[in-house]
Coordinates of N, CA and C in Angstrom, one line a residue:
Chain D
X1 N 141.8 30.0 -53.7 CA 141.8 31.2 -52.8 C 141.2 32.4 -53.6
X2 N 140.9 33.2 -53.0 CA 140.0 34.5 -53.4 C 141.2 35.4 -54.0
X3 N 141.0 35.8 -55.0 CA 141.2 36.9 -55.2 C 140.9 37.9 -56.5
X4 N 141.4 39.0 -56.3 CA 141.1 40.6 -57.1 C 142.4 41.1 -57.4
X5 N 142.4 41.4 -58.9 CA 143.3 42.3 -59.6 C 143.0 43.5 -60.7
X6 N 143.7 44.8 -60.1 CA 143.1 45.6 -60.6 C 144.4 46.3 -61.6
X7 N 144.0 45.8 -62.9 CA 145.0 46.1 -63.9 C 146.0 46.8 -64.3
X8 N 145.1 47.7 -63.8 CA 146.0 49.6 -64.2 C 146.6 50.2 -63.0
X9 N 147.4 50.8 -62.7 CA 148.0 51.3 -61.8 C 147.6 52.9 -61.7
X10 N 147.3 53.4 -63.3 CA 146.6 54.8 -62.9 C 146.1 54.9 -63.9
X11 N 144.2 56.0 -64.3 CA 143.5 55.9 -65.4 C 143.5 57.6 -65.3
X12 N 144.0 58.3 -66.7 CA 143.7 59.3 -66.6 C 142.7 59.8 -67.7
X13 N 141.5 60.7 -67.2 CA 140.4 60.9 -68.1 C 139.9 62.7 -68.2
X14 N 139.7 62.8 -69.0 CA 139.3 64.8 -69.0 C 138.0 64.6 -68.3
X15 N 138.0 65.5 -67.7 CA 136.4 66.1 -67.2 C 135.7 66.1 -67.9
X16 N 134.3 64.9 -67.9 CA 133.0 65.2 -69.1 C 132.9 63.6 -69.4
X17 N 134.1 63.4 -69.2 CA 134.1 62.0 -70.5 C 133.7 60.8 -69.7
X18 N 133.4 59.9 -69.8 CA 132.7 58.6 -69.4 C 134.5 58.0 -68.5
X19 N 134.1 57.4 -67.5 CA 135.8 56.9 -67.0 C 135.4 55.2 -66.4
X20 N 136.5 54.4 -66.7 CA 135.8 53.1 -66.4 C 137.5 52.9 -65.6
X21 N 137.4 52.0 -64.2 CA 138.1 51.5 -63.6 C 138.7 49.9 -63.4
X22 N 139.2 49.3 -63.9 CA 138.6 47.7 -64.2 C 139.2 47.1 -62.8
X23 N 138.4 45.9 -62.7 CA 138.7 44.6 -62.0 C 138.1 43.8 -62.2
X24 N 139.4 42.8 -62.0 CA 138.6 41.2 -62.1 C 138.9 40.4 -60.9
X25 N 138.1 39.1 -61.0 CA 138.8 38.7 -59.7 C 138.2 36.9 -60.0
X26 N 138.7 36.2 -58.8 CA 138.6 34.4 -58.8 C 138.2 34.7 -57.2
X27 N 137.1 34.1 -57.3 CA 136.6 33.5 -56.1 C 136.3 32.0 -56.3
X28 N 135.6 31.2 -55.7 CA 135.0 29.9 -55.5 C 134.0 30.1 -54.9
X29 N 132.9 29.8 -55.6 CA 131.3 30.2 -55.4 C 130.8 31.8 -55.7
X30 N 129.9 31.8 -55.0 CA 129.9 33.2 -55.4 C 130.3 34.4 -55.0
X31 N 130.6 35.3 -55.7 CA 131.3 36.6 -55.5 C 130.7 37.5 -55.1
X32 N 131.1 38.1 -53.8 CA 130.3 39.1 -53.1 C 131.7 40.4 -53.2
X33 N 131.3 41.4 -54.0 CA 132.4 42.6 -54.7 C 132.1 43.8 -54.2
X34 N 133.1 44.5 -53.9 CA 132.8 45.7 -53.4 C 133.5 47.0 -53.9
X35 N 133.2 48.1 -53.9 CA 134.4 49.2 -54.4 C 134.2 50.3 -53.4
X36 N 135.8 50.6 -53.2 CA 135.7 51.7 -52.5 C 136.7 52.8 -52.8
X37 N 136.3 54.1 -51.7 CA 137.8 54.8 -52.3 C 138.3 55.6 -51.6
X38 N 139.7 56.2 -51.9 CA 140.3 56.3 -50.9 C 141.0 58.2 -51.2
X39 N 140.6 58.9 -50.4 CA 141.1 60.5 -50.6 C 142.5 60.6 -49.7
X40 N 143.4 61.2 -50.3 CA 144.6 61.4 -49.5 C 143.9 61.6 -47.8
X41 N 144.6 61.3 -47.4 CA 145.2 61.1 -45.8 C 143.7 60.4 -45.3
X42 N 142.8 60.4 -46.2 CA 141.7 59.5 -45.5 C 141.6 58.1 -45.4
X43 N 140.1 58.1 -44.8 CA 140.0 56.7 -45.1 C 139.6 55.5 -46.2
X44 N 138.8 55.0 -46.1 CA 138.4 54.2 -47.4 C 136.4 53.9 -47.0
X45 N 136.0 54.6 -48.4 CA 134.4 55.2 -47.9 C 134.0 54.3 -49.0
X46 N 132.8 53.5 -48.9 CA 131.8 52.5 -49.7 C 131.2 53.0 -50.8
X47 N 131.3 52.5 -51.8 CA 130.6 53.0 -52.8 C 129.7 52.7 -53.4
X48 N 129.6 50.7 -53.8 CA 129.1 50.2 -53.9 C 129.5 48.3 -53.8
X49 N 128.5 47.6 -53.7 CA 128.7 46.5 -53.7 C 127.7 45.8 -54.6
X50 N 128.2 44.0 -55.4 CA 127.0 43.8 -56.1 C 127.5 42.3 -55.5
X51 N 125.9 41.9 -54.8 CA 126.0 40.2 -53.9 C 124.8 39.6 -54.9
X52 N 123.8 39.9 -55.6 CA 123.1 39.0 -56.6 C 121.9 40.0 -57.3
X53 N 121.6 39.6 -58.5 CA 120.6 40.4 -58.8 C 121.0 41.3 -60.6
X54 N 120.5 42.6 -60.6 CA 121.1 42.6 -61.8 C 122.7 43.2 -61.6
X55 N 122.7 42.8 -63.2 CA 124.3 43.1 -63.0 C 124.8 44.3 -63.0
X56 N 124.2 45.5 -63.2 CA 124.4 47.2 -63.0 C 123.8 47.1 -61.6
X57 N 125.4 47.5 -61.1 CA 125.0 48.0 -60.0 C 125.4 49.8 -59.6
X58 N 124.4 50.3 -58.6 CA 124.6 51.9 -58.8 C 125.0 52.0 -57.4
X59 N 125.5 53.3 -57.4 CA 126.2 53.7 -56.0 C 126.4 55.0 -56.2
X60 N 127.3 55.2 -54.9 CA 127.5 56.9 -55.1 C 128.3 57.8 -55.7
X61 N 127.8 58.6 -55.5 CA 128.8 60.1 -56.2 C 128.2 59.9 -57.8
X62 N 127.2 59.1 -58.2 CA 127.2 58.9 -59.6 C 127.8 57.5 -60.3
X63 N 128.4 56.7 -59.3 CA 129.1 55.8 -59.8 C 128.3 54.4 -59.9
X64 N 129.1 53.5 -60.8 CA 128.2 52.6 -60.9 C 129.1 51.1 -61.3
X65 N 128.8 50.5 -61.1 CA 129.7 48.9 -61.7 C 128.7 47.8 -62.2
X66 N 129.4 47.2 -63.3 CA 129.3 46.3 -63.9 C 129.6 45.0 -63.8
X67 N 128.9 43.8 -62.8 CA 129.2 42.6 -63.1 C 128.8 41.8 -64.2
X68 N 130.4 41.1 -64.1 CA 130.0 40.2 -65.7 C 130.8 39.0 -65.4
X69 N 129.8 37.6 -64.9 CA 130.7 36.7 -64.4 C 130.9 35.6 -65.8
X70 N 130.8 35.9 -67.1 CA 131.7 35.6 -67.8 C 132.9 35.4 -68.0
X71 N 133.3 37.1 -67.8 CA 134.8 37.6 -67.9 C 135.5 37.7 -66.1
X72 N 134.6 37.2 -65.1 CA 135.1 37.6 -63.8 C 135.4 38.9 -63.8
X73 N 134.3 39.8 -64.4 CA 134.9 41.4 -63.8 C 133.9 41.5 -63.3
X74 N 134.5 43.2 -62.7 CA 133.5 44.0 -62.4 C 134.2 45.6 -62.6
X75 N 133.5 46.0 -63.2 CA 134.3 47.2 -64.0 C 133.8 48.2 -63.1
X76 N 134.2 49.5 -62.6 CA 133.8 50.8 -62.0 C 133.9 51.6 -63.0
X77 N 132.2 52.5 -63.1 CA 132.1 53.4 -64.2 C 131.3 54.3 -63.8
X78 N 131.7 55.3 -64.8 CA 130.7 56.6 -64.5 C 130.7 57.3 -65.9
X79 N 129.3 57.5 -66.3 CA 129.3 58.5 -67.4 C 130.2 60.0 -67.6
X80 N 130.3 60.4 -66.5 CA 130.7 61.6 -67.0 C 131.9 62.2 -65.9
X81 N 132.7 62.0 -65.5 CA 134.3 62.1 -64.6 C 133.8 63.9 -64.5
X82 N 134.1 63.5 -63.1 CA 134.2 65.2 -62.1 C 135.9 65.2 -61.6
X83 N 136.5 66.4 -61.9 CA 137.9 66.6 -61.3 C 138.0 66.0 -59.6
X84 N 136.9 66.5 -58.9 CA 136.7 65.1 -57.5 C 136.8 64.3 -57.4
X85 N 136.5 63.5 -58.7 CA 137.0 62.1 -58.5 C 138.0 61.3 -58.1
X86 N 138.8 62.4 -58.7 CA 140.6 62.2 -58.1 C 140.7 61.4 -56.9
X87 N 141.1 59.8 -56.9 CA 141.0 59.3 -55.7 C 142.0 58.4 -56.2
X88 N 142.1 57.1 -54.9 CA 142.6 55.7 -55.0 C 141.1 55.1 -55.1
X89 N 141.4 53.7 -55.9 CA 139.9 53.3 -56.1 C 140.4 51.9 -56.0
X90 N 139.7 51.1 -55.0 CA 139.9 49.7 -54.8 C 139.3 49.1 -55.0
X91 N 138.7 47.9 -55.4 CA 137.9 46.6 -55.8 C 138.3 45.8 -54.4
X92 N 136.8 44.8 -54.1 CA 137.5 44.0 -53.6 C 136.6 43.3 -52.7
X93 N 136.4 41.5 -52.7 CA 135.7 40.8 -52.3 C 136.2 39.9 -50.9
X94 N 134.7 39.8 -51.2 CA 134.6 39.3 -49.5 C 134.8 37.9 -49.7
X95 N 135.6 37.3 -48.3 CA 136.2 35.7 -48.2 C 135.3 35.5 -47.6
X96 N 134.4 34.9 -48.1 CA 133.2 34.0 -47.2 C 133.2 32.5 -47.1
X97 N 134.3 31.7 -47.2 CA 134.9 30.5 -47.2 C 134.6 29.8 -45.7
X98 N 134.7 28.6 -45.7 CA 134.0 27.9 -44.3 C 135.3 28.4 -43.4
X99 N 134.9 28.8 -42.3 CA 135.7 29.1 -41.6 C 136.3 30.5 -41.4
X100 N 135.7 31.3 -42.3 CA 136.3 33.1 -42.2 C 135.1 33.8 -42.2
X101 N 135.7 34.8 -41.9 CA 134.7 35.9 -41.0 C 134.4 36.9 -41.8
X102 N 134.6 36.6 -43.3 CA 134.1 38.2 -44.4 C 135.2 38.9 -44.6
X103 N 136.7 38.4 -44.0 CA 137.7 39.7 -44.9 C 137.4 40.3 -45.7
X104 N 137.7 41.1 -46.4 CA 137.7 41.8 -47.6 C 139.4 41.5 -47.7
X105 N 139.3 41.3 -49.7 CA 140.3 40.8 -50.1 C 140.4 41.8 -51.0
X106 N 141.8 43.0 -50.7 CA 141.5 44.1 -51.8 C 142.8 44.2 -53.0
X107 N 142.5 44.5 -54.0 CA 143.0 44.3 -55.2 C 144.2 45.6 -55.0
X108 N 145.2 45.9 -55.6 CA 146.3 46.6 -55.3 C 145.9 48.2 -55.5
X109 N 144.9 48.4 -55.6 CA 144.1 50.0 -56.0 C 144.2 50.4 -57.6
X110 N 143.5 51.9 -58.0 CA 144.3 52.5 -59.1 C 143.4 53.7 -58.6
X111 N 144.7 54.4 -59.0 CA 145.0 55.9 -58.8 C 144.0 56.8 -60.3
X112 N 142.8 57.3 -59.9 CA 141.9 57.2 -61.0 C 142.4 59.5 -61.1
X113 N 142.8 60.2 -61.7 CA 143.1 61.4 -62.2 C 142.5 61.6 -63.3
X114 N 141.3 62.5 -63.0 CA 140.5 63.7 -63.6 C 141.1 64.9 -63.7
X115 N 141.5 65.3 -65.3 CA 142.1 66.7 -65.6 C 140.9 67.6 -66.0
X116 N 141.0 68.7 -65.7 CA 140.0 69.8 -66.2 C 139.9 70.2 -67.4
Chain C
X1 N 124.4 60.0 -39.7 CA 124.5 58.3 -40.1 C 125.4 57.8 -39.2
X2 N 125.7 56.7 -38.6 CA 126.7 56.3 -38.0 C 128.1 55.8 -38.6
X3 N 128.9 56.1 -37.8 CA 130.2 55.7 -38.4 C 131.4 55.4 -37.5
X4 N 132.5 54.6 -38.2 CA 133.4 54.1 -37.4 C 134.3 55.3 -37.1
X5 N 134.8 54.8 -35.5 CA 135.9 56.4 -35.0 C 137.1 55.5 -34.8
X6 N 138.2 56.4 -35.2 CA 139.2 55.7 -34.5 C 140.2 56.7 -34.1
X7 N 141.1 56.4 -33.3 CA 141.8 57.8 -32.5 C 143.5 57.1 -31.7
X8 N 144.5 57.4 -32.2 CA 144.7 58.6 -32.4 C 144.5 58.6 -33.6
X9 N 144.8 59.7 -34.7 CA 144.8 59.9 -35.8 C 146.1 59.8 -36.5
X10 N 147.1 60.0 -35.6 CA 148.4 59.6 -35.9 C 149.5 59.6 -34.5
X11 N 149.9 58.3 -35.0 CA 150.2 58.0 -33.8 C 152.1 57.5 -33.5
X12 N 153.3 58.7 -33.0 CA 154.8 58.4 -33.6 C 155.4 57.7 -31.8
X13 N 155.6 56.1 -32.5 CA 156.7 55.7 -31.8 C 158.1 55.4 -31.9
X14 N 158.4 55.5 -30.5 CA 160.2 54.2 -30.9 C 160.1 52.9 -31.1
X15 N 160.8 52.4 -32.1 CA 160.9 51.2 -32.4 C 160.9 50.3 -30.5
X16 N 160.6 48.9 -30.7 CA 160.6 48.6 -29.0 C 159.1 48.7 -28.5
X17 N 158.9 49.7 -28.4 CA 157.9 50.6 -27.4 C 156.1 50.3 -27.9
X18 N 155.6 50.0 -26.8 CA 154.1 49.6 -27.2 C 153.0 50.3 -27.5
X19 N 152.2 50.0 -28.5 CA 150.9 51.0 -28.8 C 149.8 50.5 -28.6
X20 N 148.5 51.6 -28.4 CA 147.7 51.2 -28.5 C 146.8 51.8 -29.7
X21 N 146.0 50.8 -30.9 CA 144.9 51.6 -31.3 C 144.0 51.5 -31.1
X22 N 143.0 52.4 -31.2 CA 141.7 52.2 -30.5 C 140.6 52.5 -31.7
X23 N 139.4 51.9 -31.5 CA 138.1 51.9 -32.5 C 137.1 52.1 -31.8
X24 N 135.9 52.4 -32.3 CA 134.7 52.7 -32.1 C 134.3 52.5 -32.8
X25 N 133.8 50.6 -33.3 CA 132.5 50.5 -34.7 C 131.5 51.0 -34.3
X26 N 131.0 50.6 -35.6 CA 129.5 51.1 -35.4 C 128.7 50.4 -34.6
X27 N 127.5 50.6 -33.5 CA 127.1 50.2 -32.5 C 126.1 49.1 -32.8
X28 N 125.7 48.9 -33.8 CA 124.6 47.3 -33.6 C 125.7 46.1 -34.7
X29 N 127.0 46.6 -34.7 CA 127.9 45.5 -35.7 C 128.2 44.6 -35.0
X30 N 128.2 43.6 -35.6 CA 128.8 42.1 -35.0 C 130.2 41.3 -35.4
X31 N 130.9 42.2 -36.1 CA 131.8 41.8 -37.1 C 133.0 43.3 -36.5
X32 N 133.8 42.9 -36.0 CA 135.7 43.8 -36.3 C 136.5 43.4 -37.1
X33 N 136.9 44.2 -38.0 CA 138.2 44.1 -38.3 C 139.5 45.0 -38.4
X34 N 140.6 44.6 -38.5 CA 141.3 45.4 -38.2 C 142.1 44.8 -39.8
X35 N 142.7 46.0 -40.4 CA 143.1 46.3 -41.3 C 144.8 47.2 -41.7
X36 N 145.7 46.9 -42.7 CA 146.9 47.8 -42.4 C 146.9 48.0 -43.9
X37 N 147.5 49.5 -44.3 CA 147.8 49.9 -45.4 C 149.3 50.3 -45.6
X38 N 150.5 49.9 -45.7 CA 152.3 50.3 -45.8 C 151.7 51.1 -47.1
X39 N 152.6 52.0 -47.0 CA 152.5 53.4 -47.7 C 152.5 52.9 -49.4
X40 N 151.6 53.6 -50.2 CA 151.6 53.0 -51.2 C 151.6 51.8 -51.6
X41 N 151.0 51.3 -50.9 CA 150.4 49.3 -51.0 C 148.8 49.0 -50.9
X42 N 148.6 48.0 -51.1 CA 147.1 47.7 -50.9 C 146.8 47.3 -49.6
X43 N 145.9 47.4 -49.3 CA 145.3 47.2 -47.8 C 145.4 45.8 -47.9
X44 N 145.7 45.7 -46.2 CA 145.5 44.0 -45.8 C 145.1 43.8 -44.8
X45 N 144.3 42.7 -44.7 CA 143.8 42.0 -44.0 C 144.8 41.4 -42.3
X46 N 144.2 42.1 -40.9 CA 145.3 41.5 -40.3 C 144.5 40.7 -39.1
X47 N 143.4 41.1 -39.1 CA 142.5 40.2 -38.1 C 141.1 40.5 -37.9
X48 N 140.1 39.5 -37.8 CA 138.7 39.6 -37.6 C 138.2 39.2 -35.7
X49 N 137.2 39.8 -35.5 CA 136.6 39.9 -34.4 C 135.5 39.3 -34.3
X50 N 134.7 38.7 -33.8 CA 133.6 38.5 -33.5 C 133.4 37.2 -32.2
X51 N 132.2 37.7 -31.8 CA 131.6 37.2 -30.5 C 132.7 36.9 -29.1
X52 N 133.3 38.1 -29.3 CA 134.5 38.1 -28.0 C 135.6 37.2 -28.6
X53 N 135.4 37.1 -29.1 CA 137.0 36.4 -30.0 C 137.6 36.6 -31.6
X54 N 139.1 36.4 -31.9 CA 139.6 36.2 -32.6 C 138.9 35.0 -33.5
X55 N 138.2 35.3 -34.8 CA 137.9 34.6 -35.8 C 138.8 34.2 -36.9
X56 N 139.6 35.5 -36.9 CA 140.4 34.8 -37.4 C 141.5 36.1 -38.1
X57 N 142.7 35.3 -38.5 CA 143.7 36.3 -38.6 C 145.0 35.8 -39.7
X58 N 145.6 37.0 -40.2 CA 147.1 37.0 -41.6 C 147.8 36.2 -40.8
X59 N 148.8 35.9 -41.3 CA 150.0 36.0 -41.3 C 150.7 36.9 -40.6
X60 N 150.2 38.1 -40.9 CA 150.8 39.6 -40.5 C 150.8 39.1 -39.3
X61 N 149.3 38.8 -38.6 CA 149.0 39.1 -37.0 C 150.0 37.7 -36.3
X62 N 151.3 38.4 -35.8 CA 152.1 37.4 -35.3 C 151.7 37.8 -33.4
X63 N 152.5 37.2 -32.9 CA 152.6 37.4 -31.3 C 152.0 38.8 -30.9
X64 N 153.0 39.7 -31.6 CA 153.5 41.1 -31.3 C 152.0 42.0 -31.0
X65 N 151.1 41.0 -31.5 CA 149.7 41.6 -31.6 C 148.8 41.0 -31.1
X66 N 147.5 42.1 -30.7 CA 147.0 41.5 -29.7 C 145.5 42.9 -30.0
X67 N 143.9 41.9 -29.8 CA 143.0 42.8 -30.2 C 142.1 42.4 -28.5
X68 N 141.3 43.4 -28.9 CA 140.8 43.4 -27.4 C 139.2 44.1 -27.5
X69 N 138.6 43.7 -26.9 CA 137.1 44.4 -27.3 C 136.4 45.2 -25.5
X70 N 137.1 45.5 -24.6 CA 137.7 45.6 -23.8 C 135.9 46.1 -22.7
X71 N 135.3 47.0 -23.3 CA 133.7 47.5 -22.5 C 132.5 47.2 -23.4
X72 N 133.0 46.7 -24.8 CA 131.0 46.5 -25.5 C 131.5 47.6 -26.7
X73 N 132.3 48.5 -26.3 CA 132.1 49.7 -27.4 C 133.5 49.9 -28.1
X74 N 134.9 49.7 -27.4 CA 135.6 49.7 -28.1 C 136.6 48.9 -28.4
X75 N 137.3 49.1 -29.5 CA 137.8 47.6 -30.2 C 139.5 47.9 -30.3
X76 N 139.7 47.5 -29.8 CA 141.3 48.1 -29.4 C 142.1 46.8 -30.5
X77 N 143.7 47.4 -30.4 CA 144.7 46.8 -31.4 C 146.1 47.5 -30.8
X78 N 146.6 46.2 -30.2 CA 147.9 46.2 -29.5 C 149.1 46.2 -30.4
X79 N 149.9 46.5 -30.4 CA 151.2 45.9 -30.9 C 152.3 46.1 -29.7
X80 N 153.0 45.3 -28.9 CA 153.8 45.1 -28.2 C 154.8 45.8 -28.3
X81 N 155.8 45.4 -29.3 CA 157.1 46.0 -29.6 C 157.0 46.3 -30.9
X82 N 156.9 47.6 -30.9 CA 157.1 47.7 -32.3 C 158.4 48.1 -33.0
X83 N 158.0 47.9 -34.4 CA 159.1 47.6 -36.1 C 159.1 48.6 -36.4
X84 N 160.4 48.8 -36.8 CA 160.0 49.7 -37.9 C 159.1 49.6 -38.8
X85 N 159.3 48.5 -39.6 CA 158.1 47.9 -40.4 C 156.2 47.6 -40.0
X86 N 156.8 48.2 -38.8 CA 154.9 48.5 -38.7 C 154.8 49.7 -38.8
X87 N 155.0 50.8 -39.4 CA 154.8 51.4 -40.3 C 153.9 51.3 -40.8
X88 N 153.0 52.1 -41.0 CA 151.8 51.8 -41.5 C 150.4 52.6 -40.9
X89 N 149.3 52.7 -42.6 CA 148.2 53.1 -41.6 C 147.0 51.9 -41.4
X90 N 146.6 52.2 -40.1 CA 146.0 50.5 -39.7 C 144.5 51.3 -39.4
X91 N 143.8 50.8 -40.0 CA 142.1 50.6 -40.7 C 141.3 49.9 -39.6
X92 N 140.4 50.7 -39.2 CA 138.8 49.7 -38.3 C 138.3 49.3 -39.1
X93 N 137.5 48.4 -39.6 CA 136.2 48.2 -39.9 C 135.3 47.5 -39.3
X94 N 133.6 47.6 -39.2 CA 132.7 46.8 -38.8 C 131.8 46.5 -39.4
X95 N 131.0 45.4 -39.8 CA 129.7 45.0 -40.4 C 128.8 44.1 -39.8
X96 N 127.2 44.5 -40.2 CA 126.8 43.3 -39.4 C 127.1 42.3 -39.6
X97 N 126.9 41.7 -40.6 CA 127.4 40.5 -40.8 C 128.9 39.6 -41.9
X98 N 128.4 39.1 -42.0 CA 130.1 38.6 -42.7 C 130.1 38.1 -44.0
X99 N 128.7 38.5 -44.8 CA 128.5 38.2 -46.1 C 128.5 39.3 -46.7
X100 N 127.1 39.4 -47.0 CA 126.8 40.4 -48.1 C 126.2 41.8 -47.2
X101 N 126.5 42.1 -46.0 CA 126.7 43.1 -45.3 C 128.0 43.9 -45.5
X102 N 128.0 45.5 -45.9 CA 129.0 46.2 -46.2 C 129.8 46.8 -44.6
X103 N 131.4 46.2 -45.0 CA 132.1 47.0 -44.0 C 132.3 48.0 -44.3
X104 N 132.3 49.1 -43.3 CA 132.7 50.2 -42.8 C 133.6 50.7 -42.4
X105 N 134.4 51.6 -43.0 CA 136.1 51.8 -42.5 C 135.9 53.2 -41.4
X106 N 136.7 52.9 -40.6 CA 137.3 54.6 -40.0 C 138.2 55.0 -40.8
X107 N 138.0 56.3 -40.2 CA 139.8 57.3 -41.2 C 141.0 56.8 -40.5
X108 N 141.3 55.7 -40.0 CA 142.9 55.2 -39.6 C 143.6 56.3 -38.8
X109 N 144.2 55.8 -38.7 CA 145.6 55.8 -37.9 C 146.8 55.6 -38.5
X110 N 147.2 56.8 -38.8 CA 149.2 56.4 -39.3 C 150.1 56.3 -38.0
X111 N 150.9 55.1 -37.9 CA 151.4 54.8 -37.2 C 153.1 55.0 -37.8
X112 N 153.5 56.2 -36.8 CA 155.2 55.8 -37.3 C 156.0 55.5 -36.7
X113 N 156.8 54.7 -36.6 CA 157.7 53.9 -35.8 C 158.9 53.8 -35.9
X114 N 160.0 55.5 -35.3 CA 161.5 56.1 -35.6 C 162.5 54.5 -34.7

């Protein structure tokens, strides 16, 4: 069975500094990974996904992830953390197994806090 | 850019009493789903849509529930009697497809249920 676990419960970083979010995860076959994130009372907005190719993948607001199917991660990073950032941040792959329809399978979030 | 709608924005029932939620994917998607977040939990999976039918669906999605794609455009999500324990804010998404096509969330619906 598929799944994503996202280690940390909450990553706190100063404004400036490089911020990395981790996840790993177990699929069977290949892993199609996605990150998203989530602002109080909203919804949950795309940031990036990585389905083949190189393994830096870039997305928005600056952000970027790292697959590395050695270790089964995929790390969320950013050089340089904006107090904005302040979000819930989820990992999380798609069930493409015979018979399902692409769920997304999401990892328990982490609560990513940028201090000024 | 297009985007998913969903409405009410928040929506307070009695325990018992039936809801409706309502979606508006995005218009060339072939793929619904319907999604639930209990307050400080991870999102879950509670049923997929495609080609006028249930594809497939949790655990969660017992009886009580029921999805409906009702004129082409919107993607409705029943719950019969509701729990307290449906509680919860419950998530659209759509994609074209069911791989490596990215879904698309609306801003939900919190559902409370006195």
């Amino acid at each position: 069975a598929q799944s994503v676990a996202q280690p940390e419960d909450q990553v706190n970083v100063a404004e400036g500094n490089p911020l990395t979010v981790k996840c790993t995860y177990s699929v069977s076959g290949n892993p199609y990974l996605f990150w998203y994130v989530q602002y109080p009372n909203r919804g949950l907005q795309f940031l990036l996904k990585y389905i083949t190719g190189d393994n830096l993948v870039k997305g928005s607001y600056g952000f970027e992830a790292e697959f590395n199917k050695s270790q089964t991660s995929f790390h969320l990073k950013k050089p340089s953390a904006l107090v904005s950032d302040s979000a819930l941040y989820f990992c999380a792959v798609r069930d493409i197994g015979a018979g399902n329809t692409g769920k997304l399978i999401f990892g328990q979030g982490t609560t990513l806090q940028v201090k000024p | 850019e297009p985007e998913v709608t969903q409405t009410p924005s928040h929506q307070v029932t009695q325990m018992g009493q039936e809801v409706i939620l309502r979606c508006v994917p995005i218009s060339n998607h072939l793929y619904f789903y319907w999604y639930r977040q209990i307050l400080g939990q991870k999102v879950e999976f509670l049923v997929s849509f495609y080609n006028n039918e249930i594809s497939e669906k949790s655990e969660i999605f017992d009886d009580q529930f029921s999805v409906e794609r009702p004129d082409g455009s919107n993607f409705t999500l029943k719950i019969r009697s509701t729990k307290l324990e449906d509680s919860a804010m419950y998530f659209c998404a759509s994609s074209a497809g069911r791989k490596t096509d990215t879904q698309y969330f609306g801003p939900g619906t919190r559902l409370t249920v006195l």
